[in-house]
């Protein structure tokens, strides 16, 4: 008689048993009722809330409507960040497909698999999230939250437009940097708590990499602050109103390179290739989140995409004139979204083309090349103010000349990019090759 | 009313974290309780309107110092674990020092005059910048020299023990 | 399991003792049978100090299927399918080696058309196997795209194999006495089409991976294996030629009409970093693909009409005797030491797998590498566990 | 050089080490006495006219009829291009021979495999352990009289 292992019956004990029974009993009654009169209940609920807020606001605490406004804005920001992450996950897989001459997800959702990340989320939610036996329980459970929450908090201080910001503190640039700095702790805690040597290596690499790349990141931003004199993101954005040539990236040559060093450092700070050593798949299996499964893994995954957009948003606001349009039209948050998504696309593009670099090369790159270079840029940008002020007409002329020269270089780069796209599309048959054409109906 | 609620929240977290640091034995948990306390102190700074100080507290302390502290603690936790339980002799000294400090604290709290002066939330970043490089330039430069010395000391202590023999590819790169 | 001697447990910090230097404790890391960059079920026990690897001990045998014991119970013709599973990425070359060994011992003649078709299929399989090696090496370095491109080209070769012998990977197409059945008409035209298409794609790989600055930094000066060390440890194939030794059996001891084609042997020049490092071993494989295309073109031109199979009895008896025959596989020299006592099945068949010897150099090259270099090292040796464990 | 010349050279160098010499046929080889193995190996590798630097394969063949285990060493020279082989006959009950790991380091893994599958112990081998089978596997599988084990660590096999 062959032995078929029977699943041990699961006994819900104590409080969870009571809650489970209560919930099912209550749900059984309330939900069908609600379904029949869904719409009236919904409208009634809104009316009640508004009335409550108005009454309390009028008589008890005049601040309440503002609190509700802030609450709604925060929930909106949270939703925006989640949407950004969801679109990011789906976008990354489509971009990867396109770069590797395949289609990417096509099945979930009708058009080009748009519901892929929702399906992933659903799959992860019902996956069992294991905890290794000797893992450090509370730290293991806490790590994803410490990785995720700061990434969301960074959005509080990010201005999408002049009035479009939750709270415009005059240190909002530093606030966003600080929030991105806390994320390290979550990853290190996760790596340490999963009690496996591989994830400990991932945590160690994460520790070295992020702490050391914060300095060049901060310094290249300081170069921009030195040029405009204020640390508040809104004022930084406002300083770049006017067309293409008034953007901070073309303000002086030092700032032009500061954008690129900032971008490289931001790649390292949100663990994107070629700096994705903490979860170096081919060496460390999956780095710090090897032992994580189910919804905890989704949090780490989300944190990465949310941080990615936050870092690109910072770059657009400071260097690429955030919500101002290059061609002089009205400056709306739409421009901000376009530029940020373009920078996020570049991060994905880099990930699927470049291999990973080694941990000692990461360190050498930071200490020997990036740090001195950004120090030089900061020095140069602050000294530039001596030249670029109206009292010295000669220097001022020279400064303006260089100013427009850099703008033209920027235009050339953009033109090069679009030319590459047109060239790629024009002879896609030859590049992709018949092989793919025969097999890929949609390519 | 809301501020006082949040203030007591942050204060409670800070006190609980401080106590937890003293009481817990797992050294990695102590490090994370320290981080919780630092963040709650940063929250208090925000409440007082000193935004720059709060942000720098998070950026420097939590983002830098605490990460390296956790880093070090994780690597050496096995060697230090047994020494965390105070022996009989040490317990006596602990009690003595604790009482002295407690008395000092109580006296200073009772005699201090808490005046309710309004806190001016101005554009503090510019002012801090001017004062740092203005009248406080001396201590500012002195502090940077001190940090430089500490940096050199750490680098000396962590120098590669002996050049790694047989590194036929490249000179020893001790990580 | 013999324990690896660890340092004695580090004594705790006593009072008053200030450590003159910070003593780090070694970690014993188990790069176990299931690991993304060990190319199969290979277990390497690493003794590391931080990221620096001090000692690496490979443990093999997880894919041991006793092919040599089975060979003694199976007739000569029945053993051909087992040879596909040795180096499962180049089945055609394995079949060719076994068939040539048996034909040499039995003195069996093979018609010319079969010879040319054998060369064509062996070289096609060399290209396919090198494509896998290059793609997965890019993956070890963290570049995901080269793998997809190299597998896209390999698909076309697989289609050609499927058209000829019905199977993509384990073809058992080259049997004793020639080839199982002739290629379908129109196959030669498709093969030429593939060669023209493939020629331009090799340049893409070079731009995408070989000359990529990060890839070069990750592989140059890593796992340097000087020529004498390579020969001493019995390295063969691209690993030996990467160290600068121009040794290729197709030129040294020509078999199966290889002397009729003119092609040259790519040898590592130490273009990036020192001679014999991972980059050289990788780049020799890329150049070998170019040479294989040349060989196939000449073989296709020389293809004569005629039978493809000599009459060989199904249960054949070989005269008593010994033969040792080696063939140039994509990974090195695959040798068959065949001892026959005149019976219907081999008395003893020892198979010399090239990856078996190439892997033996890992413990020598591993010390003083970083953890990420171990993945680069194993990828550059291009190990296939099928022929290591047999 | 042709196998005949190689054999002449070997005999001139050390006559009594060569037991049998076969120059023609598909497998030209020489049978060496077990004691002189390392010296002959060293000679084959260092002799300027021979320079056999690549040890291709060590195959262990079990001859229960002749009550002996035969080790066949196949060599080739990457500089001169000629190939050669030599054999050593060992007693089947307790097959022992000196390890040639010193001359050709490639031999180490081949010898470990011969030890593992055939039971030949190699003296002065740096790390003589089983290479393919588990450490505590009873018996040596490739011997002709090998009986498959019925039960190993709780796993039962039907004979």
Short mmCIF file of N, CA, C and O in Angstrom, two decimals, chain C residues 68-69 72 347-350, chain D residues 58-64 68-71 90-96 110-122 130-133 139-146:
data_model
loop_
_atom_site.label_atom_id
_atom_site.label_comp_id
_atom_site.label_asym_id
_atom_site.label_seq_id
_atom_site.Cartn_x
_atom_site.Cartn_y
_atom_site.Cartn_z
N UNK C 68 29.43 4.48 -18.24
CA UNK C 68 30.47 3.50 -18.59
C UNK C 68 30.07 2.09 -18.17
O UNK C 68 30.35 1.12 -18.86
N UNK C 69 29.31 1.99 -17.06
CA UNK C 69 28.88 0.64 -16.65
C UNK C 69 27.83 0.13 -17.65
O UNK C 69 27.85 -1.03 -18.06
N UNK C 72 28.99 -1.49 -20.87
CA UNK C 72 29.43 -2.88 -20.92
C UNK C 72 28.26 -3.85 -21.11
O UNK C 72 28.45 -5.03 -21.33
N UNK C 347 34.04 -4.25 -23.96
CA UNK C 347 34.47 -4.85 -22.69
C UNK C 347 34.63 -3.72 -21.67
O UNK C 347 34.21 -3.82 -20.53
N UNK C 348 35.25 -2.62 -22.13
CA UNK C 348 35.35 -1.48 -21.19
C UNK C 348 35.40 -0.22 -22.04
O UNK C 348 36.12 -0.16 -23.04
N UNK C 349 34.63 0.81 -21.69
CA UNK C 349 34.65 2.07 -22.46
C UNK C 349 34.89 3.21 -21.48
O UNK C 349 34.02 3.53 -20.67
N UNK C 350 36.10 3.78 -21.51
CA UNK C 350 36.36 4.92 -20.62
C UNK C 350 36.17 6.20 -21.45
O UNK C 350 36.78 6.32 -22.52
N UNK D 58 43.54 8.52 -18.06
CA UNK D 58 43.99 7.30 -17.36
C UNK D 58 42.78 6.39 -17.29
O UNK D 58 41.76 6.77 -16.68
N UNK D 59 42.84 5.24 -17.96
CA UNK D 59 41.67 4.33 -17.92
C UNK D 59 42.07 3.08 -17.14
O UNK D 59 43.13 2.51 -17.39
N UNK D 60 41.18 2.71 -16.24
CA UNK D 60 41.42 1.49 -15.43
C UNK D 60 40.53 0.39 -16.00
O UNK D 60 39.31 0.58 -16.13
N UNK D 61 41.14 -0.72 -16.40
CA UNK D 61 40.36 -1.83 -16.99
C UNK D 61 40.52 -3.04 -16.07
O UNK D 61 41.63 -3.34 -15.62
N UNK D 62 39.40 -3.67 -15.81
CA UNK D 62 39.40 -4.79 -14.83
C UNK D 62 39.45 -6.11 -15.60
O UNK D 62 38.58 -6.38 -16.44
N UNK D 63 40.52 -6.93 -15.39
CA UNK D 63 40.62 -8.25 -16.04
C UNK D 63 40.52 -9.32 -14.96
O UNK D 63 41.56 -9.78 -14.48
N UNK D 64 39.30 -9.72 -14.56
CA UNK D 64 39.24 -10.78 -13.53
C UNK D 64 39.88 -12.07 -14.01
O UNK D 64 40.51 -12.80 -13.26
N UNK D 68 44.00 -9.25 -12.80
CA UNK D 68 44.83 -8.03 -12.74
C UNK D 68 43.97 -6.84 -13.16
O UNK D 68 42.96 -7.00 -13.85
N UNK D 69 44.39 -5.67 -12.68
CA UNK D 69 43.75 -4.40 -13.11
C UNK D 69 44.78 -3.65 -13.91
O UNK D 69 45.94 -3.52 -13.49
N UNK D 70 44.37 -3.18 -15.07
CA UNK D 70 45.32 -2.55 -16.00
C UNK D 70 45.02 -1.05 -16.03
O UNK D 70 43.87 -0.65 -16.18
N UNK D 71 46.06 -0.25 -15.85
CA UNK D 71 45.91 1.22 -15.96
C UNK D 71 46.54 1.65 -17.27
O UNK D 71 47.72 1.37 -17.50
N UNK D 90 48.38 -4.25 -12.50
CA UNK D 90 48.44 -4.31 -11.03
C UNK D 90 47.69 -5.56 -10.57
O UNK D 90 46.78 -6.03 -11.25
N UNK D 91 48.10 -6.02 -9.38
CA UNK D 91 47.41 -7.19 -8.82
C UNK D 91 45.96 -6.80 -8.50
O UNK D 91 45.69 -5.72 -7.96
N UNK D 92 44.99 -7.67 -8.80
CA UNK D 92 43.56 -7.31 -8.68
C UNK D 92 43.13 -7.23 -7.22
O UNK D 92 42.26 -6.42 -6.88
N UNK D 93 43.78 -8.06 -6.35
CA UNK D 93 43.30 -8.10 -4.96
C UNK D 93 43.56 -6.74 -4.31
O UNK D 93 42.66 -6.10 -3.76
N UNK D 94 44.86 -6.28 -4.41
CA UNK D 94 45.17 -5.02 -3.71
C UNK D 94 45.93 -4.11 -4.68
O UNK D 94 47.15 -4.01 -4.64
N UNK D 95 45.22 -3.47 -5.62
CA UNK D 95 45.90 -2.65 -6.65
C UNK D 95 46.46 -1.36 -6.05
O UNK D 95 45.71 -0.53 -5.54
N UNK D 96 47.78 -1.25 -6.05
CA UNK D 96 48.43 -0.03 -5.51
C UNK D 96 49.47 0.46 -6.50
O UNK D 96 50.17 -0.38 -7.10
N UNK D 110 41.83 12.11 -12.57
CA UNK D 110 41.65 10.79 -13.20
C UNK D 110 41.94 9.69 -12.18
O UNK D 110 41.24 8.69 -12.10
N UNK D 111 42.99 9.91 -11.37
CA UNK D 111 43.34 8.87 -10.38
C UNK D 111 42.24 8.77 -9.34
O UNK D 111 41.85 7.69 -8.89
N UNK D 112 41.68 9.93 -8.95
CA UNK D 112 40.57 9.86 -7.97
C UNK D 112 39.42 9.06 -8.54
O UNK D 112 38.77 8.28 -7.85
N UNK D 113 39.18 9.23 -9.85
CA UNK D 113 38.06 8.48 -10.45
C UNK D 113 38.39 6.99 -10.50
O UNK D 113 37.56 6.15 -10.17
N UNK D 114 39.66 6.67 -10.83
CA UNK D 114 40.03 5.24 -10.86
C UNK D 114 39.89 4.66 -9.46
O UNK D 114 39.35 3.56 -9.27
N UNK D 115 40.28 5.45 -8.44
CA UNK D 115 40.14 4.97 -7.05
C UNK D 115 38.66 4.76 -6.74
O UNK D 115 38.25 3.74 -6.18
N UNK D 116 37.84 5.71 -7.16
CA UNK D 116 36.43 5.67 -6.80
C UNK D 116 35.73 4.50 -7.48
O UNK D 116 35.06 3.70 -6.85
N UNK D 117 35.94 4.34 -8.81
CA UNK D 117 35.12 3.37 -9.56
C UNK D 117 35.79 2.01 -9.65
O UNK D 117 35.13 1.01 -9.90
N UNK D 118 37.13 1.97 -9.46
CA UNK D 118 37.80 0.68 -9.68
C UNK D 118 38.54 0.21 -8.43
O UNK D 118 38.92 -0.95 -8.33
N UNK D 119 38.77 1.12 -7.48
CA UNK D 119 39.40 0.67 -6.25
C UNK D 119 40.91 0.66 -6.29
O UNK D 119 41.54 -0.01 -5.47
N UNK D 120 41.53 1.39 -7.22
CA UNK D 120 43.01 1.43 -7.29
C UNK D 120 43.48 2.53 -6.33
O UNK D 120 43.06 3.68 -6.46
N UNK D 121 44.30 2.20 -5.35
CA UNK D 121 44.80 3.26 -4.43
C UNK D 121 46.11 3.80 -4.99
O UNK D 121 46.97 3.04 -5.44
N UNK D 122 46.22 5.12 -4.96
CA UNK D 122 47.42 5.79 -5.51
C UNK D 122 48.20 6.37 -4.33
O UNK D 122 47.66 7.19 -3.57
N UNK D 130 36.74 9.80 -2.93
CA UNK D 130 35.83 9.40 -4.02
C UNK D 130 35.38 10.68 -4.74
O UNK D 130 35.12 11.72 -4.11
N UNK D 131 35.30 10.62 -6.05
CA UNK D 131 34.97 11.84 -6.79
C UNK D 131 33.55 11.80 -7.32
O UNK D 131 32.84 12.80 -7.30
N UNK D 132 33.08 10.62 -7.76
CA UNK D 132 31.73 10.60 -8.35
C UNK D 132 30.71 10.02 -7.38
O UNK D 132 29.63 10.56 -7.19
N UNK D 133 31.10 8.93 -6.70
CA UNK D 133 30.11 8.28 -5.82
C UNK D 133 30.11 8.97 -4.46
O UNK D 133 31.07 9.69 -4.13
N UNK D 139 31.84 -0.63 -1.97
CA UNK D 139 32.23 -1.31 -3.21
C UNK D 139 32.64 -0.34 -4.31
O UNK D 139 32.51 0.89 -4.18
N UNK D 140 33.19 -0.88 -5.40
CA UNK D 140 33.65 -0.05 -6.53
C UNK D 140 32.86 -0.47 -7.77
O UNK D 140 33.04 -1.58 -8.27
N UNK D 141 32.01 0.39 -8.28
CA UNK D 141 31.00 -0.01 -9.27
C UNK D 141 31.55 -0.62 -10.55
O UNK D 141 30.96 -1.51 -11.12
N UNK D 142 32.70 -0.15 -11.05
CA UNK D 142 33.08 -0.59 -12.41
C UNK D 142 33.80 -1.93 -12.41
O UNK D 142 34.22 -2.40 -13.46
N UNK D 143 33.91 -2.54 -11.23
CA UNK D 143 34.54 -3.87 -11.25
C UNK D 143 33.55 -4.88 -11.82
O UNK D 143 32.33 -4.75 -11.64
N UNK D 144 34.09 -5.86 -12.54
CA UNK D 144 33.19 -6.81 -13.21
C UNK D 144 32.33 -7.55 -12.20
O UNK D 144 31.18 -7.87 -12.45
N UNK D 145 32.91 -7.85 -10.99
CA UNK D 145 32.14 -8.66 -10.04
C UNK D 145 31.40 -7.76 -9.05
O UNK D 145 31.21 -8.12 -7.90
N UNK D 146 31.02 -6.57 -9.46
CA UNK D 146 30.39 -5.64 -8.52
C UNK D 146 28.92 -6.01 -8.36
O UNK D 146 28.18 -6.14 -9.35
#
